[in-house]
């Protein structure tokens, strides 16, 4: 696990925490607004009808009101000339008229619904928070395997004795062993390496681990047995058997990984990529036979 990987995982974790924080802040702010704003629970129709009617609903009610008697008229029992008995007066119909008036009813937040401003604020918060959370989760998912193995971590290629036999063909020529988990070609190292590899831990027990990717534009570089080198089919870059630059647009040698022995096993540290400039001279001869990409081009012509 390199410092760069740890930094990227930290960024992903911060993104997730940021998303959680944004959700929490937005939720608290929304609740505070509803507490502080007395109109928070009022429907849009009510607001439109009367902006001063905060948190209320106006309902019509009907009230029956008897016709008022003139202030100066004497009480019924004192009226002179009345021929009605008390019982008859009680049963006599009283004229009333109905007055339409209003009453104010407070409404709940649920009944009032969500205002347009609240809706947009929440939509923006949810969208931004979801984006941050997804970005963080994707980053974590991408880098998580590096914590437990696989490319980016230390890859155990197996017992070194077995590997040393597998990188050579029966006739003694080089036959790189591909380790898919490490995206690496294991190749035999020469007895003496050029100065550019000194002190970089790119060789252990006579083996080197070359990254499969062409340093020009990233194509996977296949091995060419006849020429005893790696030849890129994309734009024609060529490297010898330990990945030293020979020809083509590649700006440097093939990249390689730091390697070490752990007990009897050969470990490829795929989190530690070593880049080296074009070799001033090559530690291993190239080409040792016909070029594969030249042969392919001739065949296609
Ligand atoms: S990608 Fe290999 S030469 Fe361009």
mmCIF file of C-alpha atoms and ligand atoms in Angstrom:
data_model
loop_
_atom_site.group_PDB
_atom_site.id
_atom_site.type_symbol
_atom_site.label_atom_id
_atom_site.label_comp_id
_atom_site.label_asym_id
_atom_site.label_seq_id
_atom_site.Cartn_x
_atom_site.Cartn_y
_atom_site.Cartn_z
ATOM 1 C CA UNK A 1 0.000 0.000 0.000
ATOM 2 C CA UNK A 2 1.657 3.179 -1.203
ATOM 3 C CA UNK A 3 1.249 6.671 0.190
ATOM 4 C CA UNK A 4 -0.640 7.640 -2.997
ATOM 5 C CA UNK A 5 -3.115 4.786 -2.492
ATOM 6 C CA UNK A 6 -3.637 5.742 1.131
ATOM 7 C CA UNK A 7 -4.204 9.354 0.081
ATOM 8 C CA UNK A 8 -6.807 8.316 -2.512
ATOM 9 C CA UNK A 9 -8.631 6.138 0.013
ATOM 10 C CA UNK A 10 -8.568 9.042 2.461
ATOM 11 C CA UNK A 11 -10.106 11.312 -0.207
ATOM 12 C CA UNK A 12 -12.836 8.740 -0.855
ATOM 13 C CA UNK A 13 -13.577 8.445 2.859
ATOM 14 C CA UNK A 14 -13.706 12.246 3.187
ATOM 15 C CA UNK A 15 -16.156 12.389 0.256
ATOM 16 C CA UNK A 16 -18.461 9.897 1.983
ATOM 17 C CA UNK A 17 -18.216 11.756 5.291
ATOM 18 C CA UNK A 18 -18.859 15.031 3.450
ATOM 19 C CA UNK A 19 -21.994 13.595 1.870
ATOM 20 C CA UNK A 20 -23.229 12.351 5.248
ATOM 21 C CA UNK A 21 -22.470 15.765 6.754
ATOM 22 C CA UNK A 22 -24.322 17.560 3.956
ATOM 23 C CA UNK A 23 -27.383 15.376 4.550
ATOM 24 C CA UNK A 24 -27.240 16.007 8.299
ATOM 25 C CA UNK A 25 -26.824 19.784 7.940
ATOM 26 C CA UNK A 26 -29.617 20.003 5.360
ATOM 27 C CA UNK A 27 -31.953 17.985 7.590
ATOM 28 C CA UNK A 28 -31.223 20.105 10.659
ATOM 29 C CA UNK A 29 -31.579 23.334 8.711
ATOM 30 C CA UNK A 30 -34.903 22.203 7.326
ATOM 31 C CA UNK A 31 -36.164 21.399 10.814
ATOM 32 C CA UNK A 32 -34.949 24.726 12.192
ATOM 33 C CA UNK A 33 -36.656 26.574 9.362
ATOM 34 C CA UNK A 34 -39.920 24.850 10.140
ATOM 35 C CA UNK A 35 -39.596 25.803 13.815
ATOM 36 C CA UNK A 36 -38.600 29.408 13.184
ATOM 37 C CA UNK A 37 -40.831 30.086 10.221
ATOM 38 C CA UNK A 38 -44.474 30.174 11.319
ATOM 39 C CA UNK A 39 -45.545 29.906 7.694
ATOM 40 C CA UNK A 40 -43.597 26.700 7.094
ATOM 41 C CA UNK A 41 -46.705 24.526 7.334
ATOM 42 C CA UNK A 42 -49.019 26.672 5.279
ATOM 43 C CA UNK A 43 -50.148 25.513 1.895
ATOM 44 C CA UNK A 44 -49.158 27.445 -1.212
ATOM 45 C CA UNK A 45 -52.820 28.328 -1.865
ATOM 46 C CA UNK A 46 -53.181 29.910 1.561
ATOM 47 C CA UNK A 47 -49.965 31.876 1.130
ATOM 48 C CA UNK A 48 -51.185 33.134 -2.210
ATOM 49 C CA UNK A 49 -54.520 34.153 -0.692
ATOM 50 C CA UNK A 50 -53.056 36.102 2.194
ATOM 51 C CA UNK A 51 -49.398 36.348 2.986
ATOM 52 C CA UNK A 52 -50.104 37.625 6.488
ATOM 53 C CA UNK A 53 -52.034 34.468 7.385
ATOM 54 C CA UNK A 54 -49.083 32.433 8.569
ATOM 55 C CA UNK A 55 -49.603 28.809 9.538
ATOM 56 C CA UNK A 56 -53.377 29.045 9.264
ATOM 57 C CA UNK A 57 -56.274 28.048 7.045
ATOM 58 C CA UNK A 58 -59.358 30.172 6.552
ATOM 59 C CA UNK A 59 -62.661 28.302 6.698
ATOM 60 C CA UNK A 60 -66.126 29.785 6.095
ATOM 61 C CA UNK A 61 -68.740 29.274 8.831
ATOM 62 C CA UNK A 62 -72.431 30.191 8.918
ATOM 63 C CA UNK A 63 -73.777 32.012 12.018
ATOM 64 C CA UNK A 64 -77.488 32.636 12.671
ATOM 65 C CA UNK A 65 -78.218 36.082 14.107
ATOM 66 C CA UNK A 66 -81.678 37.187 15.299
ATOM 67 C CA UNK A 67 -83.031 40.450 14.021
ATOM 68 C CA UNK A 68 -82.087 43.050 16.602
ATOM 69 C CA UNK A 69 -84.854 45.015 18.293
ATOM 70 C CA UNK A 70 -84.785 48.765 18.346
ATOM 71 C CA UNK A 71 -82.856 50.002 21.395
ATOM 72 C CA UNK A 72 -85.649 52.298 22.500
ATOM 73 C CA UNK A 73 -88.410 49.730 22.232
ATOM 74 C CA UNK A 74 -89.733 48.671 25.670
ATOM 75 C CA UNK A 75 -89.561 45.069 26.889
ATOM 76 C CA UNK A 76 -92.267 42.838 25.480
ATOM 77 C CA UNK A 77 -94.130 42.545 28.794
ATOM 78 C CA UNK A 78 -94.170 46.344 29.069
ATOM 79 C CA UNK A 79 -95.551 46.964 25.605
ATOM 80 C CA UNK A 80 -98.885 48.641 25.789
ATOM 81 C CA UNK A 81 -101.642 47.134 23.864
ATOM 82 C CA UNK A 82 -100.183 43.646 23.384
ATOM 83 C CA UNK A 83 -102.950 41.076 23.170
ATOM 84 C CA UNK A 84 -100.627 37.989 23.294
ATOM 85 C CA UNK A 85 -100.186 35.813 26.338
ATOM 86 C CA UNK A 86 -96.672 34.921 27.568
ATOM 87 C CA UNK A 87 -96.967 31.377 26.113
ATOM 88 C CA UNK A 88 -98.055 32.744 22.744
ATOM 89 C CA UNK A 89 -95.148 35.173 22.735
ATOM 90 C CA UNK A 90 -92.680 32.312 23.371
ATOM 91 C CA UNK A 91 -94.025 30.348 20.383
ATOM 92 C CA UNK A 92 -94.056 33.287 18.054
ATOM 93 C CA UNK A 93 -91.432 32.821 15.232
ATOM 94 C CA UNK A 94 -88.417 35.097 15.535
ATOM 95 C CA UNK A 95 -86.952 36.553 12.369
ATOM 96 C CA UNK A 96 -83.228 35.679 11.895
ATOM 97 C CA UNK A 97 -80.732 36.099 9.065
ATOM 98 C CA UNK A 98 -77.622 34.074 8.369
ATOM 99 C CA UNK A 99 -74.263 35.848 8.275
ATOM 100 C CA UNK A 100 -71.400 34.267 6.376
ATOM 101 C CA UNK A 101 -68.163 34.743 8.298
ATOM 102 C CA UNK A 102 -64.819 33.069 8.659
ATOM 103 C CA UNK A 103 -62.702 31.279 11.204
ATOM 104 C CA UNK A 104 -58.940 30.663 11.279
ATOM 105 C CA UNK A 105 -57.646 27.139 11.694
ATOM 106 C CA UNK A 106 -54.008 26.211 12.226
ATOM 107 C CA UNK A 107 -52.739 23.494 9.875
ATOM 108 C CA UNK A 108 -50.053 20.874 10.421
ATOM 109 C CA UNK A 109 -46.842 20.679 8.385
ATOM 110 C CA UNK A 110 -48.141 17.549 6.650
ATOM 111 C CA UNK A 111 -51.377 19.265 5.692
ATOM 112 C CA UNK A 112 -49.575 22.413 4.583
ATOM 113 C CA UNK A 113 -47.167 20.451 2.369
ATOM 114 C CA UNK A 114 -43.681 21.539 1.237
ATOM 115 C CA UNK A 115 -43.026 24.950 -0.198
ATOM 116 C CA UNK A 116 -41.372 25.321 -3.576
ATOM 117 C CA UNK A 117 -38.216 26.757 -1.979
ATOM 118 C CA UNK A 118 -37.984 23.860 0.456
ATOM 119 C CA UNK A 119 -38.496 21.399 -2.384
ATOM 120 C CA UNK A 120 -35.660 22.838 -4.476
ATOM 121 C CA UNK A 121 -33.331 23.133 -1.472
ATOM 122 C CA UNK A 122 -33.909 19.505 -0.578
ATOM 123 C CA UNK A 123 -33.580 18.339 -4.191
ATOM 124 C CA UNK A 124 -30.227 20.125 -4.577
ATOM 125 C CA UNK A 125 -28.979 18.752 -1.259
ATOM 126 C CA UNK A 126 -30.015 15.199 -2.079
ATOM 127 C CA UNK A 127 -28.483 15.381 -5.570
ATOM 128 C CA UNK A 128 -25.178 16.812 -4.350
ATOM 129 C CA UNK A 129 -25.007 14.423 -1.407
ATOM 130 C CA UNK A 130 -25.785 11.417 -3.605
ATOM 131 C CA UNK A 131 -23.079 12.459 -6.053
ATOM 132 C CA UNK A 132 -20.487 12.754 -3.287
ATOM 133 C CA UNK A 133 -21.535 9.452 -1.725
ATOM 134 C CA UNK A 134 -21.410 7.594 -5.047
ATOM 135 C CA UNK A 135 -18.028 9.069 -5.892
ATOM 136 C CA UNK A 136 -16.670 8.039 -2.531
ATOM 137 C CA UNK A 137 -18.112 4.533 -2.699
ATOM 138 C CA UNK A 138 -16.801 4.018 -6.229
ATOM 139 C CA UNK A 139 -13.346 5.147 -5.206
ATOM 140 C CA UNK A 140 -13.392 2.857 -2.199
ATOM 141 C CA UNK A 141 -14.596 -0.057 -4.336
ATOM 142 C CA UNK A 142 -11.811 0.635 -6.824
ATOM 143 C CA UNK A 143 -9.047 0.748 -4.265
ATOM 144 C CA UNK A 144 -10.404 -1.731 -1.721
ATOM 145 C CA UNK A 145 -8.832 -4.833 -3.321
ATOM 146 C CA UNK A 146 -5.436 -3.234 -2.845
ATOM 147 C CA UNK A 147 -5.867 -3.584 0.872
ATOM 148 C CA UNK A 148 -6.333 -7.328 0.653
ATOM 149 C CA UNK A 149 -4.300 -8.364 -2.416
ATOM 150 C CA UNK A 150 -4.453 -8.182 -6.191
ATOM 151 C CA UNK A 151 -2.946 -5.574 -8.455
ATOM 152 C CA UNK A 152 -1.690 -2.642 -6.416
ATOM 153 C CA UNK A 153 -0.713 -4.823 -3.472
ATOM 154 C CA UNK A 154 2.090 -7.311 -2.887
ATOM 155 C CA UNK A 155 1.502 -10.329 -5.138
ATOM 156 C CA UNK A 156 2.961 -13.678 -4.145
ATOM 157 C CA UNK A 157 4.061 -15.315 -7.427
ATOM 158 C CA UNK A 158 4.968 -18.605 -5.715
ATOM 159 C CA UNK A 159 8.136 -20.574 -4.901
ATOM 160 C CA UNK A 160 11.095 -18.896 -6.542
ATOM 161 C CA UNK A 161 12.647 -22.219 -7.602
ATOM 162 C CA UNK A 162 9.642 -23.047 -9.774
ATOM 163 C CA UNK A 163 9.610 -19.586 -11.321
ATOM 164 C CA UNK A 164 13.288 -19.699 -12.250
ATOM 165 C CA UNK A 165 12.639 -22.855 -14.286
ATOM 166 C CA UNK A 166 9.540 -21.485 -15.999
ATOM 167 C CA UNK A 167 11.152 -18.365 -17.455
ATOM 168 C CA UNK A 168 13.448 -20.383 -19.691
ATOM 169 C CA UNK A 169 12.515 -22.549 -22.668
ATOM 170 C CA UNK A 170 14.114 -26.025 -23.003
ATOM 171 C CA UNK A 171 16.608 -24.635 -25.518
ATOM 172 C CA UNK A 172 17.778 -22.043 -22.970
ATOM 173 C CA UNK A 173 16.097 -19.065 -24.653
ATOM 174 C CA UNK A 174 13.959 -16.652 -22.656
ATOM 175 C CA UNK A 175 10.266 -17.490 -22.258
ATOM 176 C CA UNK A 176 8.637 -14.834 -20.014
ATOM 177 C CA UNK A 177 6.142 -16.118 -17.462
ATOM 178 C CA UNK A 178 2.977 -13.985 -17.320
ATOM 179 C CA UNK A 179 1.510 -13.453 -13.818
ATOM 180 C CA UNK A 180 -2.059 -12.175 -14.481
ATOM 181 C CA UNK A 181 -2.729 -11.039 -10.896
ATOM 182 C CA UNK A 182 0.317 -8.766 -11.067
ATOM 183 C CA UNK A 183 -0.068 -7.868 -14.788
ATOM 184 C CA UNK A 184 3.559 -8.791 -14.983
ATOM 185 C CA UNK A 185 6.031 -10.658 -17.177
ATOM 186 C CA UNK A 186 8.616 -12.466 -15.093
ATOM 187 C CA UNK A 187 11.913 -12.581 -16.989
ATOM 188 C CA UNK A 188 15.402 -13.795 -16.140
ATOM 189 C CA UNK A 189 17.769 -10.989 -15.173
ATOM 190 C CA UNK A 190 21.253 -10.858 -16.732
ATOM 191 C CA UNK A 191 24.324 -11.370 -14.587
ATOM 192 C CA UNK A 192 25.049 -7.648 -14.616
ATOM 193 C CA UNK A 193 22.468 -4.885 -14.843
ATOM 194 C CA UNK A 194 23.069 -1.392 -16.168
ATOM 195 C CA UNK A 195 23.588 1.421 -13.662
ATOM 196 C CA UNK A 196 20.102 2.802 -14.086
ATOM 197 C CA UNK A 197 18.676 -0.156 -12.126
ATOM 198 C CA UNK A 198 21.156 0.016 -9.248
ATOM 199 C CA UNK A 199 19.665 0.364 -5.776
ATOM 200 C CA UNK A 200 16.072 0.065 -7.046
ATOM 201 C CA UNK A 201 15.290 -3.490 -5.903
ATOM 202 C CA UNK A 202 14.024 -4.531 -9.342
ATOM 203 C CA UNK A 203 15.799 -7.903 -9.270
ATOM 204 C CA UNK A 204 15.652 -10.791 -6.808
ATOM 205 C CA UNK A 205 16.931 -14.373 -7.177
ATOM 206 C CA UNK A 206 17.777 -13.664 -10.818
ATOM 207 C CA UNK A 207 14.249 -12.561 -11.759
ATOM 208 C CA UNK A 208 12.717 -9.250 -12.820
ATOM 209 C CA UNK A 209 9.037 -8.289 -13.000
ATOM 210 C CA UNK A 210 8.083 -6.155 -16.044
ATOM 211 C CA UNK A 211 4.763 -4.283 -16.192
ATOM 212 C CA UNK A 212 2.819 -5.537 -19.239
ATOM 213 C CA UNK A 213 1.802 -2.015 -20.314
ATOM 214 C CA UNK A 214 3.612 -0.186 -23.109
ATOM 215 C CA UNK A 215 4.974 3.118 -21.808
ATOM 216 C CA UNK A 216 3.951 4.893 -25.028
ATOM 217 C CA UNK A 217 0.140 4.759 -24.902
ATOM 218 C CA UNK A 218 -0.577 1.768 -22.703
ATOM 219 C CA UNK A 219 -1.123 -1.182 -25.069
ATOM 220 C CA UNK A 220 -0.292 -4.590 -23.684
ATOM 221 C CA UNK A 221 3.096 -5.535 -25.146
ATOM 222 C CA UNK A 222 3.379 -9.167 -26.313
ATOM 223 C CA UNK A 223 6.520 -11.262 -26.252
ATOM 224 C CA UNK A 224 8.262 -12.079 -29.540
ATOM 225 C CA UNK A 225 10.145 -15.369 -29.269
ATOM 226 C CA UNK A 226 12.164 -15.079 -32.521
ATOM 227 C CA UNK A 227 13.592 -11.632 -31.695
ATOM 228 C CA UNK A 228 13.772 -12.346 -27.927
ATOM 229 C CA UNK A 229 12.117 -9.067 -27.041
ATOM 230 C CA UNK A 230 8.820 -7.282 -26.419
ATOM 231 C CA UNK A 231 7.274 -5.648 -29.493
ATOM 232 C CA UNK A 232 4.271 -3.365 -29.257
ATOM 233 C CA UNK A 233 1.753 -3.937 -32.081
ATOM 234 C CA UNK A 234 0.135 -0.507 -31.603
ATOM 235 C CA UNK A 235 2.934 1.819 -32.785
ATOM 236 C CA UNK A 236 5.942 -0.425 -33.065
ATOM 237 C CA UNK A 237 7.952 0.247 -29.904
ATOM 238 C CA UNK A 238 10.493 -2.507 -29.190
ATOM 239 C CA UNK A 239 12.235 -3.516 -26.005
ATOM 240 C CA UNK A 240 14.730 -6.284 -25.215
ATOM 241 C CA UNK A 241 14.005 -9.219 -22.886
ATOM 242 C CA UNK A 242 14.371 -7.134 -19.704
ATOM 243 C CA UNK A 243 12.315 -4.262 -21.104
ATOM 244 C CA UNK A 244 15.123 -1.923 -22.110
ATOM 245 C CA UNK A 245 14.102 0.462 -24.921
ATOM 246 C CA UNK A 246 15.304 -0.340 -28.419
ATOM 247 C CA UNK A 247 13.098 1.490 -30.953
ATOM 248 C CA UNK A 248 9.776 3.238 -31.534
ATOM 249 C CA UNK A 249 7.911 6.140 -29.901
ATOM 250 C CA UNK A 250 8.145 4.793 -26.320
ATOM 251 C CA UNK A 251 9.724 7.495 -24.134
ATOM 252 C CA UNK A 252 11.504 5.105 -21.720
ATOM 253 C CA UNK A 253 12.130 1.486 -20.831
ATOM 254 C CA UNK A 254 9.231 -0.747 -19.869
ATOM 255 C CA UNK A 255 8.196 -0.027 -16.289
ATOM 256 C CA UNK A 256 8.907 -2.662 -13.660
ATOM 257 C CA UNK A 257 8.003 -3.473 -10.080
ATOM 258 C CA UNK A 258 10.018 -3.721 -6.903
ATOM 259 C CA UNK A 259 10.526 -7.402 -6.060
ATOM 260 C CA UNK A 260 11.746 -9.303 -3.003
ATOM 261 C CA UNK A 261 11.991 -12.796 -1.558
ATOM 262 C CA UNK A 262 9.745 -13.580 1.375
ATOM 263 C CA UNK A 263 10.931 -16.879 2.697
ATOM 264 C CA UNK A 264 11.078 -19.063 -0.395
ATOM 265 C CA UNK A 265 8.459 -17.102 -2.274
ATOM 266 C CA UNK A 266 8.874 -14.408 -4.888
ATOM 267 C CA UNK A 267 6.924 -11.250 -4.065
ATOM 268 C CA UNK A 268 5.998 -8.638 -6.693
ATOM 269 C CA UNK A 269 5.213 -5.268 -5.107
ATOM 270 C CA UNK A 270 2.770 -3.964 -7.721
ATOM 271 C CA UNK A 271 2.158 -0.798 -5.685
ATOM 272 C CA UNK A 272 5.753 0.263 -6.369
ATOM 273 C CA UNK A 273 6.348 0.972 -10.070
ATOM 274 C CA UNK A 274 9.889 1.834 -11.132
ATOM 275 C CA UNK A 275 10.343 4.039 -14.224
ATOM 276 C CA UNK A 276 13.685 4.317 -15.957
ATOM 277 C CA UNK A 277 14.802 6.392 -18.962
ATOM 278 C CA UNK A 278 15.729 4.910 -22.316
ATOM 279 C CA UNK A 279 18.752 2.722 -21.730
ATOM 280 C CA UNK A 280 21.975 4.294 -23.085
ATOM 281 C CA UNK A 281 23.051 0.748 -23.846
ATOM 282 C CA UNK A 282 21.282 -2.548 -23.356
ATOM 283 C CA UNK A 283 22.160 -5.200 -20.782
ATOM 284 C CA UNK A 284 20.794 -7.927 -23.113
ATOM 285 C CA UNK A 285 21.209 -8.095 -26.881
ATOM 286 C CA UNK A 286 18.254 -7.305 -29.110
ATOM 287 C CA UNK A 287 17.141 -8.402 -31.664
ATOM 288 C CA UNK A 288 18.335 -11.961 -31.667
ATOM 289 C CA UNK A 289 16.140 -12.961 -34.617
ATOM 290 C CA UNK A 290 13.371 -11.683 -36.888
ATOM 291 C CA UNK A 291 10.873 -9.164 -35.564
ATOM 292 C CA UNK A 292 7.320 -10.370 -35.012
ATOM 293 C CA UNK A 293 5.622 -7.071 -35.930
ATOM 294 C CA UNK A 294 7.731 -6.794 -39.086
ATOM 295 C CA UNK A 295 6.688 -10.288 -40.048
ATOM 296 C CA UNK A 296 3.050 -9.447 -39.364
ATOM 297 C CA UNK A 297 3.273 -6.289 -41.483
ATOM 298 C CA UNK A 298 4.801 -8.205 -44.355
ATOM 299 C CA UNK A 299 2.121 -10.843 -44.129
ATOM 300 C CA UNK A 300 -0.632 -8.210 -44.254
ATOM 301 C CA UNK A 301 0.948 -6.327 -47.181
HETATM 302 S S1 LIG B 1 1.307 1.930 -27.308
HETATM 303 FE FE1 LIG B 1 3.077 0.771 -27.662
HETATM 304 S S2 LIG B 1 4.090 1.840 -29.183
HETATM 305 FE FE2 LIG B 1 2.342 3.008 -28.844
#
